Each structure stands twice: as structure tokens, then as C-alpha cells.
Tab-separated table of C-alpha atoms and ligand atoms in Angstrom:
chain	number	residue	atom	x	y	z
A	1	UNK	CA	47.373	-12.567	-0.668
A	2	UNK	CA	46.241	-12.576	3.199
A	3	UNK	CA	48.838	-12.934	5.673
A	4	UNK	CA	48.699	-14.757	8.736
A	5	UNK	CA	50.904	-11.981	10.903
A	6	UNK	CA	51.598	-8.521	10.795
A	7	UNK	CA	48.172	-7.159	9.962
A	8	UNK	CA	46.698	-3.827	10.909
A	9	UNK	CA	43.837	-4.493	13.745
A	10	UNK	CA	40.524	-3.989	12.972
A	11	UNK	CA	38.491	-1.361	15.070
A	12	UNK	CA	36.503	0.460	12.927
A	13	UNK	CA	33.163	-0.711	13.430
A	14	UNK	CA	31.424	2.169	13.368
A	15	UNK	CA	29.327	1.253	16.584
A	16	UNK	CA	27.501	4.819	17.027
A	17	UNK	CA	26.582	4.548	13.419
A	18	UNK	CA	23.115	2.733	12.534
A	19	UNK	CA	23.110	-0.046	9.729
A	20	UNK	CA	20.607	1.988	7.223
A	21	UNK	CA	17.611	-0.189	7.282
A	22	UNK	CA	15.415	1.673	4.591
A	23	UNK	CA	12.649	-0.239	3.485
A	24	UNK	CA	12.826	-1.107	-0.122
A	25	UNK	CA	10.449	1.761	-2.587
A	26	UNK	CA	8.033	-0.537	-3.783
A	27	UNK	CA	5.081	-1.416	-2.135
A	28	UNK	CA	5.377	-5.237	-0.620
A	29	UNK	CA	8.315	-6.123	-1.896
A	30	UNK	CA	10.665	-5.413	1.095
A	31	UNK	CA	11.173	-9.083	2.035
A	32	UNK	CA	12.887	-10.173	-1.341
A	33	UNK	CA	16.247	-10.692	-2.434
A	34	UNK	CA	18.787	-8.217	-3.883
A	35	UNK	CA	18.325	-9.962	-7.335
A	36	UNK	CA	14.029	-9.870	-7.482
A	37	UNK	CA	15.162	-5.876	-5.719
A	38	UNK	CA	17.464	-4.847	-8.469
A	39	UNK	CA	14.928	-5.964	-11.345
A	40	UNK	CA	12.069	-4.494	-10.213
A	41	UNK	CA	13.982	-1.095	-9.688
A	42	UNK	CA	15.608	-1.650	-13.286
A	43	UNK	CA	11.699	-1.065	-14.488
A	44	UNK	CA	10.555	0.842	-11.572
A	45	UNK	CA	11.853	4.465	-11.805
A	46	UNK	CA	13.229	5.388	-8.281
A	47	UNK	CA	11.622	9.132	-8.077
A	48	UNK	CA	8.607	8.061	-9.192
A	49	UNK	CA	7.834	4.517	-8.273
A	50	UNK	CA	6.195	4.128	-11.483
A	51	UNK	CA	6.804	2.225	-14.421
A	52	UNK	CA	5.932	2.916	-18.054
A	53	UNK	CA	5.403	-0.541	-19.534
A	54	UNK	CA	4.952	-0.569	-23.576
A	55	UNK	CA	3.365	-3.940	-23.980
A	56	UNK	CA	3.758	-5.315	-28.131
A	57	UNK	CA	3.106	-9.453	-26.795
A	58	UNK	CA	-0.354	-9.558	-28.790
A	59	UNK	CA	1.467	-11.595	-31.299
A	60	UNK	CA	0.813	-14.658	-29.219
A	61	UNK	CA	-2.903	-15.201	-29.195
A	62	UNK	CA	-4.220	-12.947	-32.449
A	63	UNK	CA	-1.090	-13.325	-34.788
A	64	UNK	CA	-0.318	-9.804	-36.719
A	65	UNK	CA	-1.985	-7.133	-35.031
A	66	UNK	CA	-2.521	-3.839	-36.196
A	67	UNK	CA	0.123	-1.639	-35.459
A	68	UNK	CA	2.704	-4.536	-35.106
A	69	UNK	CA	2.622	-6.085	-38.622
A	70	UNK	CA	6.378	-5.008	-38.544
A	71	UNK	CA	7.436	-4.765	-34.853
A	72	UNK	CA	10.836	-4.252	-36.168
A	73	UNK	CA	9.344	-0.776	-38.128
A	74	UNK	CA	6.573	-0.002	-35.407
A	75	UNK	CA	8.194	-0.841	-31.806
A	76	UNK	CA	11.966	0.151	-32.237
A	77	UNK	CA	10.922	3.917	-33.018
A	78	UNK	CA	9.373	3.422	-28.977
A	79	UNK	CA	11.219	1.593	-27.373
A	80	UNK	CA	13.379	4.615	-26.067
A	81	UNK	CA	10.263	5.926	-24.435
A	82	UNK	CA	9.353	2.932	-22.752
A	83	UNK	CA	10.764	1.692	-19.296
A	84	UNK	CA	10.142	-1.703	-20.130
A	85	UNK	CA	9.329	-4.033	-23.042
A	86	UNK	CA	6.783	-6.126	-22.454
A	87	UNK	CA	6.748	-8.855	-25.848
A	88	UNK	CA	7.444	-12.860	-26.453
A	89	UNK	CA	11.066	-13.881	-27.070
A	90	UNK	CA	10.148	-14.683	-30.542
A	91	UNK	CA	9.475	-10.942	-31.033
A	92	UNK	CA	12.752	-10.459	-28.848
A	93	UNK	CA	15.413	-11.792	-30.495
A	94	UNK	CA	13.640	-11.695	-34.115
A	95	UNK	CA	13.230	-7.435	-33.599
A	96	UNK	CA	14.556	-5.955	-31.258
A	97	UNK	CA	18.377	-5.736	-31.050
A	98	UNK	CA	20.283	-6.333	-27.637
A	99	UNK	CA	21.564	-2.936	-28.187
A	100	UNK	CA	18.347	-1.481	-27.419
A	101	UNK	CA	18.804	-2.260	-23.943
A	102	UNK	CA	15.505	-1.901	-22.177
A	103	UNK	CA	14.715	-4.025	-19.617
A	104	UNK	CA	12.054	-7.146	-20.651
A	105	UNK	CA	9.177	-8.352	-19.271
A	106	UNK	CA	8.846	-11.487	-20.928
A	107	UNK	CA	5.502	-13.428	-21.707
A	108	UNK	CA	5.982	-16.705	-20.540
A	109	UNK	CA	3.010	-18.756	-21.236
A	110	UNK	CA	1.026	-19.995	-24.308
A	111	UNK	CA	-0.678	-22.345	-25.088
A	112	UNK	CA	-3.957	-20.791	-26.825
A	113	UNK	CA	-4.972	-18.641	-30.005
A	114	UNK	CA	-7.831	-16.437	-30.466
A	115	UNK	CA	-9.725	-19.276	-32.193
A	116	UNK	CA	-9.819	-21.694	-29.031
A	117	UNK	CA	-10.310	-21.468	-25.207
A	118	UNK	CA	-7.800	-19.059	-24.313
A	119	UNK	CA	-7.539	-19.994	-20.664
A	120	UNK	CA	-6.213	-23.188	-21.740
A	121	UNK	CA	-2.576	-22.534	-21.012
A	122	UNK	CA	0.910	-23.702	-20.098
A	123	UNK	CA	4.392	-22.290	-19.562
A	124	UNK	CA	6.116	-21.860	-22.653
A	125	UNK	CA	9.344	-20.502	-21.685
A	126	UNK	CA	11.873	-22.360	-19.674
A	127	UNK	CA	13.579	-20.155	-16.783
A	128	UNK	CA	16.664	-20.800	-18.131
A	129	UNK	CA	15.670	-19.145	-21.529
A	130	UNK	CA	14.441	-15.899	-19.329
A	131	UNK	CA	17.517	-16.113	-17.765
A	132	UNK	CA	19.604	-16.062	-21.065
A	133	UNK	CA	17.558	-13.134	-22.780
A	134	UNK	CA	18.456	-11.061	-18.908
A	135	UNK	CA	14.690	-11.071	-18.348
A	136	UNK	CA	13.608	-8.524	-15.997
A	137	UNK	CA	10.077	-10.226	-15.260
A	138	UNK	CA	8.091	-13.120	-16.406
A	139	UNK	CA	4.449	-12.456	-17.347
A	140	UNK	CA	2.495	-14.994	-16.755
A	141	UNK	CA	-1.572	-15.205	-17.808
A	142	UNK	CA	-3.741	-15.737	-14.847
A	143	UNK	CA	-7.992	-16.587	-15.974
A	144	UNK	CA	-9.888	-16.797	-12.672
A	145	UNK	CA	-12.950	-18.381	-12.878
A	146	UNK	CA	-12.499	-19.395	-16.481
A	147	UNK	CA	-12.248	-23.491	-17.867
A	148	UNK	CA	-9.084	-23.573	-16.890
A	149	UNK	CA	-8.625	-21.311	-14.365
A	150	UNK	CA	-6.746	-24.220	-12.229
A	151	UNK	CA	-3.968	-24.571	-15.170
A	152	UNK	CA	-2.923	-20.495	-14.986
A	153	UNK	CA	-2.982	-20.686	-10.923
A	154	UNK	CA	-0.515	-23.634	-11.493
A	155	UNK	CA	1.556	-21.732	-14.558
A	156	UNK	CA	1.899	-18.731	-12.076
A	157	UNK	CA	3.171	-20.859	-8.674
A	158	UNK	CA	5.452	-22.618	-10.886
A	159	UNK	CA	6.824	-19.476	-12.141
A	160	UNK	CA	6.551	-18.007	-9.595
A	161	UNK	CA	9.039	-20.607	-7.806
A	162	UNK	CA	11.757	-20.699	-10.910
A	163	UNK	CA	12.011	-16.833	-10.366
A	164	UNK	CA	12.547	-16.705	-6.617
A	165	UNK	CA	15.649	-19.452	-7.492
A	166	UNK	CA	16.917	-17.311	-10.316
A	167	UNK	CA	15.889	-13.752	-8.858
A	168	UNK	CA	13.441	-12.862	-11.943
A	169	UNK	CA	10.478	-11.573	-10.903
A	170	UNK	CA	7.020	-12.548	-11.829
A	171	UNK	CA	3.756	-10.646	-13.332
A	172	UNK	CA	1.173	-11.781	-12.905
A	173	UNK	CA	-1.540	-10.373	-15.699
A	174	UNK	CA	-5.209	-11.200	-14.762
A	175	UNK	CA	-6.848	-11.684	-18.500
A	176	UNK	CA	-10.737	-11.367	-17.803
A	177	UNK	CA	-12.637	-14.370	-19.115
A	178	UNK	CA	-15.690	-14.080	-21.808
A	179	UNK	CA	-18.808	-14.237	-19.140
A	180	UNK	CA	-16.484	-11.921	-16.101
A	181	UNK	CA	-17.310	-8.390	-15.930
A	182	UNK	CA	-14.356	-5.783	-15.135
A	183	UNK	CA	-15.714	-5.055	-12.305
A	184	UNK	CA	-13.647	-4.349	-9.196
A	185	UNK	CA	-15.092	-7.481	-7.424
A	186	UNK	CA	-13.436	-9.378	-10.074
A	187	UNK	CA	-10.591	-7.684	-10.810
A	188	UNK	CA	-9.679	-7.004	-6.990
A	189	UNK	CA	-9.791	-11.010	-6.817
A	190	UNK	CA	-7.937	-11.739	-9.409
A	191	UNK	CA	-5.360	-9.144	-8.488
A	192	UNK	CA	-5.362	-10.257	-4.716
A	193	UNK	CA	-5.171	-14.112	-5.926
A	194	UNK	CA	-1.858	-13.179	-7.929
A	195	UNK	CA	-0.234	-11.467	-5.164
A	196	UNK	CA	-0.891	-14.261	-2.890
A	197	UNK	CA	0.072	-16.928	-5.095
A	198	UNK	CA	3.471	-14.845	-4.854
A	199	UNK	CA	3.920	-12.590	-7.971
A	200	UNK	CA	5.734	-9.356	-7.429
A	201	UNK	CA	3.764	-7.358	-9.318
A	202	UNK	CA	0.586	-7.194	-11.198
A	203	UNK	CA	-1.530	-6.062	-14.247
A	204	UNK	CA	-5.003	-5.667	-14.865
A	205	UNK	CA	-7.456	-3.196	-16.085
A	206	UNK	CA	-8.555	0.154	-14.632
A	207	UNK	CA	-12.319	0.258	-13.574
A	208	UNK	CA	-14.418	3.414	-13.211
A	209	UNK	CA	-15.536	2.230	-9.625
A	210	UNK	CA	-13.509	0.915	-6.958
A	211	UNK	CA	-10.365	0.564	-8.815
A	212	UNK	CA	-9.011	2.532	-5.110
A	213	UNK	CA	-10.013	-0.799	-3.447
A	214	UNK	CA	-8.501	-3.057	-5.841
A	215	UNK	CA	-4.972	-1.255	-5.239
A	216	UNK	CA	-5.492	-0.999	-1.868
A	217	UNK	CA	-6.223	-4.779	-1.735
A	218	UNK	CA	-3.532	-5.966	-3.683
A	219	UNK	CA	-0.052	-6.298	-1.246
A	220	UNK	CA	1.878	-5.595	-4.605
A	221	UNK	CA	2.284	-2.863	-7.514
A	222	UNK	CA	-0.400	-3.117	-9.828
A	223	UNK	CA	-0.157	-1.359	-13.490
A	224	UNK	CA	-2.866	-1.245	-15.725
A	225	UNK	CA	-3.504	-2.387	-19.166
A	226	UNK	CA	-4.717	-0.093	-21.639
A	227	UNK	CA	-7.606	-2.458	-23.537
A	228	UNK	CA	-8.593	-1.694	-26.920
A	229	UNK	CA	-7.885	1.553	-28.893
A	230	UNK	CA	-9.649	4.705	-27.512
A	231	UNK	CA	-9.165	8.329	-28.646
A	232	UNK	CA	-6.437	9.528	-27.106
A	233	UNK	CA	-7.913	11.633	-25.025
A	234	UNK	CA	-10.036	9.376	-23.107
A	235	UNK	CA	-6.790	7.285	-22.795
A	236	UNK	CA	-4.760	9.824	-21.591
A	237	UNK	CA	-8.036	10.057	-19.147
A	238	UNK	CA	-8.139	6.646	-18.141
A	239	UNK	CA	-4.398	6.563	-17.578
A	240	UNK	CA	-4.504	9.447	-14.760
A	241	UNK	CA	-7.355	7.907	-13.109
A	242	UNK	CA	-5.692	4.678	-13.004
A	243	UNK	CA	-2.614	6.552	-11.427
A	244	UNK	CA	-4.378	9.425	-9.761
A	245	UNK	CA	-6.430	5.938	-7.464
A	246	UNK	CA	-3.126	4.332	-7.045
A	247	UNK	CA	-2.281	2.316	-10.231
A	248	UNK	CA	1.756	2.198	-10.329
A	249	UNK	CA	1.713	2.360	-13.795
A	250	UNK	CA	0.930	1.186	-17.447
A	251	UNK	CA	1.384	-1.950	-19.320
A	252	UNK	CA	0.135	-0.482	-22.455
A	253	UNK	CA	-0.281	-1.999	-25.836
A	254	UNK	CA	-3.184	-0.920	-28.446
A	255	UNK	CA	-3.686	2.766	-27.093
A	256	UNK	CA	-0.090	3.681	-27.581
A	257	UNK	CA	1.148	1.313	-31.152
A	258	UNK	CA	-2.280	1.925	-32.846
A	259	UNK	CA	-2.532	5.424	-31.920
A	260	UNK	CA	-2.132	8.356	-34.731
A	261	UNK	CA	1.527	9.073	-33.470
A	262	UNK	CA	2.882	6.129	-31.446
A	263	UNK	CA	5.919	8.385	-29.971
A	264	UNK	CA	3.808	11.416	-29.082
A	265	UNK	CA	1.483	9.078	-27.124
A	266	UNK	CA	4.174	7.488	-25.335
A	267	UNK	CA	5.634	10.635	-24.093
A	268	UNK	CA	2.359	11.769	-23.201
A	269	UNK	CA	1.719	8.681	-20.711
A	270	UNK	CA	5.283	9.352	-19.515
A	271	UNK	CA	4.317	12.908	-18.553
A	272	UNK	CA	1.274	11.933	-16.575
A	273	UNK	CA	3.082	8.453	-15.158
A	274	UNK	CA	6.215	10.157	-14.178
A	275	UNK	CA	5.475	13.725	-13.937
A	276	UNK	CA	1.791	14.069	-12.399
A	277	UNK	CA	0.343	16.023	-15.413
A	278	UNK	CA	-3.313	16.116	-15.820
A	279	UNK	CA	-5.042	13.649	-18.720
A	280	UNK	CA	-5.738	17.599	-19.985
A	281	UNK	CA	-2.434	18.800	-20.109
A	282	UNK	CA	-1.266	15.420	-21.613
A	283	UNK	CA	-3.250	15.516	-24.162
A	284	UNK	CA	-2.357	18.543	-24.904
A	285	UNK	CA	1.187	17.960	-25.180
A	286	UNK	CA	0.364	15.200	-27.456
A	287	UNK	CA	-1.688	17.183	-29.935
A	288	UNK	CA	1.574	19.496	-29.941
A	289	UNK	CA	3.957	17.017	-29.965
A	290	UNK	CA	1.768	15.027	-32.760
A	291	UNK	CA	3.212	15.314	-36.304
A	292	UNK	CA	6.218	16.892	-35.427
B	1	R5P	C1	-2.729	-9.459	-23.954
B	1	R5P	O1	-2.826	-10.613	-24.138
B	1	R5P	C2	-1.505	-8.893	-23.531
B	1	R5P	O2	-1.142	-9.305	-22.256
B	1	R5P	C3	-1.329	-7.428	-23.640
B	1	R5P	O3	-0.043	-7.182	-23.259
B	1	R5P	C4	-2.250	-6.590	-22.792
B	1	R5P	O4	-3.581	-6.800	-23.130
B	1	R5P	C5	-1.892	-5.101	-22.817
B	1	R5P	O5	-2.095	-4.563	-24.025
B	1	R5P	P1	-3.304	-3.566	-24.310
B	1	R5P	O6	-2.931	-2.270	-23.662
B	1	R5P	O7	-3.330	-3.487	-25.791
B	1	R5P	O8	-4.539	-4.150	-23.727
């Protein structure tokens, strides 16, 4: 207990020593709290500043994909590679045991299936239930100039505002509606219009041309989604562009659980993400690893 008398004085202060005042590692993200800080760094490797995302949320709009009939038998064999999980809480708790102890970007809105207007969202997860499953990040759907465009902007400020009172940050993920191009026009507004809105980081899709600018314009991380299965060579290519013009990092799905050997893949993105190797020289080391 404290007492009132008898106490040593204070004088070290340490007034010749400076308060260190380093800015926090991640681009834009200086100004937040310890809690939205310590998140982001749990799935933002500190050497790097990259993140490895593996992405398995499909699930919510198409049902069983291919590749994660069985996320239990598919995803678990990954998840060690991966710095973060990126899934619904359905495909949380139903296969992939707390044990595994990866840090989750959870998919918080719904609303939509394949079959109808996909824009046509809502939140689906309360922030208490991210809260309870230690979500590291929301991920919230964002459809600019889609039908319901207004809906997602309103899903993302709303999560967007349960985060900053719990310390979970938000991602915002900029889906590309049926008549919008990936161009980088659209993708550098929809980017910019999450990072405004207040999301701490973002994901959207690499573009062959000006993909620099849509970094550059966005105030926060961006990480790119792989898209549909390519040979793994030209995703292995499309992943070092995407890093080698700024990207800080993947959030991928398809190209990594549908690909010929799931792990090698994954440790092949890891070598370019983490470890600057050339698309070449990764897809080298998967054809070695592949198999094995
Ligand atoms: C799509 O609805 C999901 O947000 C996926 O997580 C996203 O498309 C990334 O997966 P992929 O690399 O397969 O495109």
C-alpha cells in the first residue's frame, strides 16, 4: 500500500533525455490508438511492413467453393503460412480451432448471394461478436457506383465507428461492380473513398496501369486481392508488381487454395511479400518446393 510519509523523493525525470516520438510503421495510421496500433502490427510484420493475408471468406456469397469444400481439410494445412486469416465467423469457430492462433480479419457484412444484387448489403456481425472471437480487423464490402453503393458507404462508417470504440480496425475491401472496369480511375476511387470514410486499411485489385497512383492516393495500406485462379506463375507475377508499385501486401484467396500445392504457393508469396524475391525466383521456389 502507498504511504502518506516517509517516501523516497522523486527526481528522476530524465530531463536531458527525449520522450521517443517515433512515428508508428504503417503508412497513415500514426494518429490512432494503442489498441487499432497493436492490431494492425499483430498482422503487419514489423521488418517488412507487409502482411500476407490468406483470404478463405468466399463461403458467403458463392456457398462451397472449390478448394474450400472442407476448410477444415484445405485451410488448416495454411494457416501457419499465413499472417492473417481472412474468413466469416461461421467458418471461424466451425474450422478453425482457437489454438491455431492467427490473427482474424473478420468479414463483417452480408447480406447477398451470387444469385442476387450483390451490392445489396448490411452488417452482419455485431462488434461485440468481433470482439469475442479477438478480431484483429473487420472487413467490410464497399460497391462504389453500384445499386447500392449508398448501403456499403453506410456499412463501412458504421463499422468503422464500433471499431474506433473497441480498438478493432476496419478493411475496407472495394468489390468492383458488374458494368466498373478495374481500372485505376476506379479502383483509386474506391480505395481513396474507403480511406476517407476512415478504414485503416484497404483491399482491392492490382491493375497493370497506374496501380503506383492508386497507392500513392490512398492515405492507408492497401493489399491486393488475388482474383480468380491464374497459373502460378503469372500470380507470383502479379503479386511482385503489386508489391514492387507499392501494394503492402496480399489478401489472397483462389490463387493460393485452388492452386496445385496450396502450401508451396503460400510460401512462395511469403518470399516475394516478405523477402523481396523476384515473381522468377518465386516461382521457382515453388516448382521446387511443389510435391515435396
Ligand atoms: C470476395 O468476396 C472476398 O472478399 C475474397 O476474400 C477476395 O475476393 C479475395 O479472394 P481472391 O484472392 O480469391 O479474389
Amino acid at each position: 500500500m502507498a504511504d502518506a510519509t516517509g517516501n523516497k523523493i522523486a527526481k528522476n525525470y530524465y530531463v536531458d533525455v527525449k520522450v521517443k516520438q517515433d512515428g508508428f510503421y504503417l503508412k497513415g495510421l500514426n494518429g490512432y490508438d494503442w489498441g487499432i496500433q497493436d492490431r494492425m502490427t499483430r498482422m503487419f510484420n514489423k521488418k517488412s511492413g507487409r502482411t500476407v493475408m490468406l483470404a478463405f471468406d468466399h463461403g458467403y456469397i458463392m456457398g462451397p467453393t472449390a478448394g474450400l469444400e472442407r476448410p477444415d481439410v484445405t485451410v488448416l494445412p495454411l494457416a501457419e503460412y499465413a499472417d492473417v486469416l481472412m474468413c466469416t465467423r461461421g467458418a471461424l469457430r466451425g474450422c478453425i480451432p482457437s489454438t491455431v492462433n492467427k490473427p482474424v480479419a473478420l468479414r463483417c457484412t452480408t447480406g447477398a448471394t451470387l444469385l442476387r444484387e450483390l451490392s445489396y448489403e448490411c452488417l452482419g456481425v455485431d462488434i461485440e461478436d468481433a470482439v469475442r472471437l479477438n478480431a484483429s480487423a473487420m472487413a467490410i464490402q464497399v460497391f462504389c457506383g453500384a445499386e447500392y453503393e449508398h448501403n456499403s458507404l453506410e456499412n463501412l462508417a458504421k463499422a468503422v465507428d464500433a471499431g474506433l470504440r473497441y480498438g478493432i480496425p476496419t478493411l475496407g475491401v472495394t468489390a468492383v461492380g458488374k458494368d466498373m472496369v478495374r481500372d485505376a480511375r476506379y479502383l483509386g476511387m474506391a480505395t481513396r473513398v474507403c480511406a476517407e470514410l476512415g478504414c485503416q486499411f484497404v483491399k482491392t485489385y492490382y491493375c497493370a496501369e497506374g496501380f503506383e497512383e492508386v497507392v500513392a492516393g490512398c492515405p492507408v495500406p492497401i493489399v491486393i486481392a488475388g482474383g480468380k485462379k491464374l497459373p502460378e506463375n503469372e500470380a507470383l507475377e502479379m503479386c511482385w508488381k503489386a508489391i514492387d508499385e507499392g501494394a503492402s501486401g496480399v489478401d489472397m484467396g483462389r490463387n493460393i487454395f485452388q492452386s496445385d500445392d496450396p502450401v508451396s504457393m503460400l510460401k512462395a508469396v511469403r518470399s516475394i511479400v516478405h523477402d523481396g524475391e523476384t515473381a522468377e525466383k518465386a516461382y521457382q521456389m515453388y516448382c521446387d518446393l511443389k510435391g515435396k
